[in-house]
Amino acid sequence: NAGVTQTPKFQVLKTGQSMTLQCAQDMNHNSMYWYRQDPGMGLRLIYYSASEGTTDKGEVPNGYNVSRLNKREFSLRLESAAPSQTSVYFCASSELLSSYNSPLHFGNGTRLTVT
Amino acid sequence: DQQVKQNSPSLSVQEGRISILNCDYTNSMFDYFLWYKKYPAEGPTFLISISSIKDKNEDGRFTVFLNKSAKHLSLHIVPSQPGDSAVYFCAAHSRGAQKLVFGQGTRLTINP
């Protein structure tokens, strides 16, 4: 049981380049999320998808787009990377959207550096 | 505007002793709180939670205390073990909100 799988694990981009971070979960969860973790800032929500076919902005959506490809997969795209997007990105899933008995399950993260 | 604050970036505790990690919040609408634990190069994993209708929840060596009047929660680990060395995040959820709000994290180091 793999849980939440993210690819790639590491990535270096030049300013202005684009890339897509992939995420897949095998727990049949309805909701999926993208977070970024920066030193001293904790985890901040970028986008989330309450269920297949829906996506919504989180706290820090600027510069990102997402696609909920199907129930299993939720991708995050950086169209024109900027140094401020250097961060560790975590994908997460939960059975229900931010429900009390539905804790988040996280992937192992993608460390992105933008030069 | 940090609604959930963990004011101690790091904490060092001797093995076998009690570890106490603290978290303060400002939003009185928060009604559910969680602690996550994170090892290096891994994602956070859920540890324990507490509803605002309770003031204590216990799970083995881990106990979370909630003081609503002070808007403060704490995680107690007794006894502390080397495997507890990790970063701990507290998170809060408010009814009707679509997201958890996370604190900055506290790095706990358990010394042998």
CSV table of C-alpha atoms in Angstrom, one decimal:
chain,number,residue,atom,x,y,z
A,1,ASN,CA,0.0,0.0,0.0
A,2,ALA,CA,1.9,3.0,-1.3
A,3,GLY,CA,-0.4,5.7,0.1
A,4,VAL,CA,0.4,9.1,-1.5
A,5,THR,CA,3.1,9.1,-4.1
A,6,GLN,CA,4.8,12.2,-5.4
A,7,THR,CA,7.1,12.7,-8.4
A,8,PRO,CA,9.7,13.9,-8.8
A,9,LYS,CA,11.5,13.9,-5.4
A,10,PHE,CA,13.9,16.7,-6.4
A,11,GLN,CA,13.9,19.3,-9.2
A,12,VAL,CA,16.0,22.3,-10.2
A,13,LEU,CA,14.5,24.9,-12.5
A,14,LYS,CA,15.7,28.1,-14.0
A,15,THR,CA,13.5,31.2,-13.6
A,16,GLY,CA,10.7,31.2,-16.2
A,17,GLN,CA,10.7,27.4,-16.8
A,18,SER,CA,7.6,25.4,-16.3
A,19,MET,CA,7.0,22.0,-14.7
A,20,THR,CA,4.3,19.8,-13.3
A,21,LEU,CA,4.4,18.0,-10.0
A,22,GLN,CA,2.6,14.7,-10.0
A,23,CYS,CA,0.6,13.2,-7.1
A,24,ALA,CA,-1.3,10.0,-6.9
A,25,GLN,CA,-3.1,8.2,-4.0
A,26,ASP,CA,-4.3,4.7,-3.7
A,27,MET,CA,-6.5,5.0,-0.7
A,28,ASN,CA,-9.7,5.9,-2.6
A,29,HIS,CA,-9.8,9.3,-0.9
A,30,ASN,CA,-12.1,12.0,-2.2
A,31,SER,CA,-10.1,15.1,-1.3
A,32,MET,CA,-6.6,16.0,-2.3
A,33,TYR,CA,-4.4,19.0,-1.5
A,34,TRP,CA,-1.1,20.7,-2.4
A,35,TYR,CA,0.9,22.4,0.4
A,36,ARG,CA,4.2,24.1,0.4
A,37,GLN,CA,6.6,24.2,3.4
A,38,ASP,CA,9.0,27.0,3.9
A,39,PRO,CA,11.3,27.7,6.9
A,40,GLY,CA,9.4,29.4,9.7
A,41,MET,CA,6.1,29.4,7.8
A,42,GLY,CA,4.8,25.9,8.5
A,43,LEU,CA,2.6,24.3,5.8
A,44,ARG,CA,0.5,26.6,3.6
A,45,LEU,CA,-2.3,25.4,1.4
A,46,ILE,CA,-1.8,26.2,-2.3
A,47,TYR,CA,-4.9,24.4,-3.9
A,48,TYR,CA,-7.2,21.7,-2.9
A,49,SER,CA,-9.8,19.4,-4.6
A,50,ALA,CA,-12.8,18.5,-2.5
A,51,SER,CA,-13.8,15.7,-4.9
A,52,GLU,CA,-13.1,14.6,-8.4
A,53,GLY,CA,-14.0,17.4,-10.8
A,54,THR,CA,-13.6,20.3,-8.4
A,55,THR,CA,-10.6,22.5,-7.4
A,56,ASP,CA,-10.3,25.5,-5.2
A,57,LYS,CA,-7.7,28.0,-4.2
A,58,GLY,CA,-6.0,27.9,-0.8
A,59,GLU,CA,-3.9,30.5,1.0
A,60,VAL,CA,-1.1,30.9,-1.6
A,61,PRO,CA,-2.4,30.0,-5.1
A,62,ASN,CA,-0.7,32.7,-7.2
A,63,GLY,CA,1.7,31.3,-9.8
A,64,TYR,CA,0.2,27.8,-9.7
A,65,ASN,CA,-2.5,25.8,-11.4
A,66,VAL,CA,-3.9,22.4,-10.6
A,67,SER,CA,-5.7,19.5,-12.4
A,68,ARG,CA,-7.7,16.8,-10.7
A,69,LEU,CA,-7.1,14.3,-13.5
A,70,ASN,CA,-9.3,11.6,-11.8
A,71,LYS,CA,-10.0,10.4,-8.3
A,72,ARG,CA,-6.5,9.2,-7.8
A,73,GLU,CA,-4.4,12.0,-9.3
A,74,PHE,CA,-3.9,15.6,-8.6
A,75,SER,CA,-1.2,17.6,-10.3
A,76,LEU,CA,0.4,21.0,-9.6
A,77,ARG,CA,1.8,23.1,-12.4
A,78,LEU,CA,4.2,26.0,-12.3
A,79,GLU,CA,3.8,27.9,-15.6
A,80,SER,CA,6.7,30.3,-15.1
A,81,ALA,CA,8.8,29.4,-12.1
A,82,ALA,CA,10.2,32.2,-9.9
A,83,PRO,CA,12.8,32.0,-7.1
A,84,SER,CA,10.0,32.6,-4.6
A,85,GLN,CA,8.6,29.2,-5.5
A,86,THR,CA,11.7,27.5,-4.1
A,87,SER,CA,10.1,25.3,-1.5
A,88,VAL,CA,9.2,21.8,-0.5
A,89,TYR,CA,5.9,20.8,-1.9
A,90,PHE,CA,3.6,18.2,-0.3
A,91,CYS,CA,0.6,16.5,-1.7
A,92,ALA,CA,-1.9,15.1,0.7
A,93,SER,CA,-5.2,13.3,0.6
A,94,SER,CA,-8.1,12.7,3.0
A,95,GLU,CA,-11.3,10.6,2.8
A,96,LEU,CA,-13.4,13.7,3.3
A,97,LEU,CA,-12.7,17.5,3.0
A,98,SER,CA,-11.1,18.7,6.2
A,99,SER,CA,-13.4,16.5,8.3
A,100,TYR,CA,-12.9,15.8,11.9
A,101,ASN,CA,-12.3,12.1,11.6
A,102,SER,CA,-10.5,12.4,8.3
A,103,PRO,CA,-6.8,13.3,8.9
A,104,LEU,CA,-4.6,14.2,6.0
A,105,HIS,CA,-2.2,11.6,4.5
A,106,PHE,CA,0.9,13.2,3.1
A,107,GLY,CA,3.4,12.2,0.4
A,108,ASN,CA,7.1,12.5,1.0
A,109,GLY,CA,7.4,15.8,-0.8
A,110,THR,CA,9.1,17.4,-3.8
A,111,ARG,CA,12.1,19.6,-3.1
A,112,LEU,CA,12.1,22.3,-5.8
A,113,THR,CA,14.8,24.9,-6.3
A,114,VAL,CA,14.3,27.8,-8.7
A,115,THR,CA,17.5,29.6,-9.7
B,1,ASP,CA,-1.3,36.9,10.2
B,2,GLN,CA,-0.2,33.7,11.9
B,3,GLN,CA,-3.4,32.2,13.4
B,4,VAL,CA,-1.6,29.2,14.8
B,5,LYS,CA,1.8,29.8,16.4
B,6,GLN,CA,4.4,27.5,17.7
B,7,ASN,CA,6.8,29.9,19.4
B,8,SER,CA,9.6,27.4,20.2
B,9,PRO,CA,11.4,26.5,17.0
B,10,SER,CA,13.3,23.7,18.8
B,11,LEU,CA,13.3,21.7,22.0
B,12,SER,CA,15.8,19.3,23.4
B,13,VAL,CA,14.8,16.7,26.0
B,14,GLN,CA,16.6,13.8,27.7
B,15,GLU,CA,15.4,10.3,26.9
B,16,GLY,CA,12.9,9.0,29.4
B,17,ARG,CA,11.8,12.5,30.4
B,18,ILE,CA,8.6,14.4,29.5
B,19,SER,CA,8.5,16.4,26.3
B,20,ILE,CA,6.0,19.3,26.2
B,21,LEU,CA,5.3,21.0,22.9
B,22,ASN,CA,3.2,24.1,22.9
B,23,CYS,CA,0.9,25.8,20.4
B,24,ASP,CA,-1.2,29.0,20.6
B,25,TYR,CA,-4.0,30.1,18.4
B,26,THR,CA,-5.9,33.3,17.8
B,27,ASN,CA,-9.1,32.3,16.0
B,28,SER,CA,-11.9,31.5,18.4
B,29,MET,CA,-13.7,29.7,15.6
B,30,PHE,CA,-11.2,26.8,15.6
B,31,ASP,CA,-13.0,23.8,17.0
B,32,TYR,CA,-10.6,20.9,16.2
B,33,PHE,CA,-6.9,20.6,16.6
B,34,LEU,CA,-4.4,18.1,15.4
B,35,TRP,CA,-0.7,17.3,15.8
B,36,TYR,CA,1.4,16.0,13.0
B,37,LYS,CA,4.9,14.5,13.2
B,38,LYS,CA,7.5,14.8,10.5
B,39,TYR,CA,10.8,13.0,10.0
B,40,PRO,CA,13.4,14.4,7.5
B,41,ALA,CA,12.7,13.6,3.9
B,42,GLU,CA,9.2,12.3,4.7
B,43,GLY,CA,5.8,13.8,4.7
B,44,PRO,CA,4.0,14.7,8.0
B,45,THR,CA,2.0,11.9,9.6
B,46,PHE,CA,-1.0,12.3,11.8
B,47,LEU,CA,-0.3,11.8,15.5
B,48,ILE,CA,-3.3,12.8,17.7
B,49,SER,CA,-6.2,15.2,17.7
B,50,ILE,CA,-8.7,16.9,20.0
B,51,SER,CA,-12.1,18.4,19.7
B,52,SER,CA,-12.9,21.7,21.3
B,53,ILE,CA,-15.5,20.0,23.5
B,54,LYS,CA,-12.8,18.1,25.3
B,55,ASP,CA,-9.8,19.4,27.3
B,56,LYS,CA,-7.7,16.2,27.1
B,57,ASN,CA,-7.1,13.3,24.7
B,58,GLU,CA,-4.7,10.5,25.4
B,59,ASP,CA,-3.2,7.9,23.1
B,60,GLY,CA,-0.5,5.8,24.6
B,61,ARG,CA,2.5,8.0,25.4
B,62,PHE,CA,0.9,11.0,23.7
B,63,THR,CA,-1.5,13.4,25.4
B,64,VAL,CA,-2.9,16.6,24.0
B,65,PHE,CA,-4.3,19.2,26.3
B,66,LEU,CA,-6.6,22.1,25.2
B,67,ASN,CA,-7.1,25.3,27.2
B,68,LYS,CA,-9.8,27.1,25.3
B,69,SER,CA,-9.8,30.2,27.5
B,70,ALA,CA,-6.1,30.7,26.9
B,71,LYS,CA,-6.3,29.6,23.3
B,72,HIS,CA,-3.5,27.2,24.0
B,73,LEU,CA,-2.8,23.5,23.4
B,74,SER,CA,0.1,21.3,24.3
B,75,LEU,CA,1.4,17.9,23.4
B,76,HIS,CA,2.9,15.8,26.1
B,77,ILE,CA,5.1,12.8,25.3
B,78,VAL,CA,5.9,10.5,28.2
B,79,PRO,CA,8.4,8.9,28.3
B,80,SER,CA,10.3,10.5,25.5
B,81,GLN,CA,12.2,8.1,23.2
B,82,PRO,CA,14.9,8.6,20.6
B,83,GLY,CA,12.4,7.8,17.8
B,84,ASP,CA,10.3,10.8,18.9
B,85,SER,CA,13.0,13.1,17.5
B,86,ALA,CA,11.2,14.9,14.7
B,87,VAL,CA,9.4,18.1,13.7
B,88,TYR,CA,6.0,18.5,15.3
B,89,PHE,CA,3.3,20.6,13.7
B,90,CYS,CA,0.1,21.7,15.3
B,91,ALA,CA,-2.9,22.4,13.1
B,92,ALA,CA,-6.4,23.9,13.6
B,93,HIS,CA,-9.6,23.5,11.8
B,94,SER,CA,-12.7,25.7,12.0
B,95,ARG,CA,-16.3,24.6,11.3
B,96,GLY,CA,-17.2,25.3,7.7
B,97,ALA,CA,-13.6,26.1,6.7
B,98,GLN,CA,-12.1,24.2,3.9
B,99,LYS,CA,-8.6,24.0,5.2
B,100,LEU,CA,-6.3,23.3,8.1
B,101,VAL,CA,-4.1,26.1,9.4
B,102,PHE,CA,-0.7,24.9,10.5
B,103,GLY,CA,1.8,26.2,12.9
B,104,GLN,CA,5.5,26.8,12.0
B,105,GLY,CA,6.6,23.5,13.6
B,106,THR,CA,8.9,22.6,16.6
B,107,ARG,CA,11.9,20.4,16.1
B,108,LEU,CA,12.2,18.0,19.0
B,109,THR,CA,15.5,16.3,19.8
B,110,ILE,CA,15.6,13.5,22.3
B,111,ASN,CA,19.1,13.0,23.7
B,112,PRO,CA,20.2,9.6,25.0
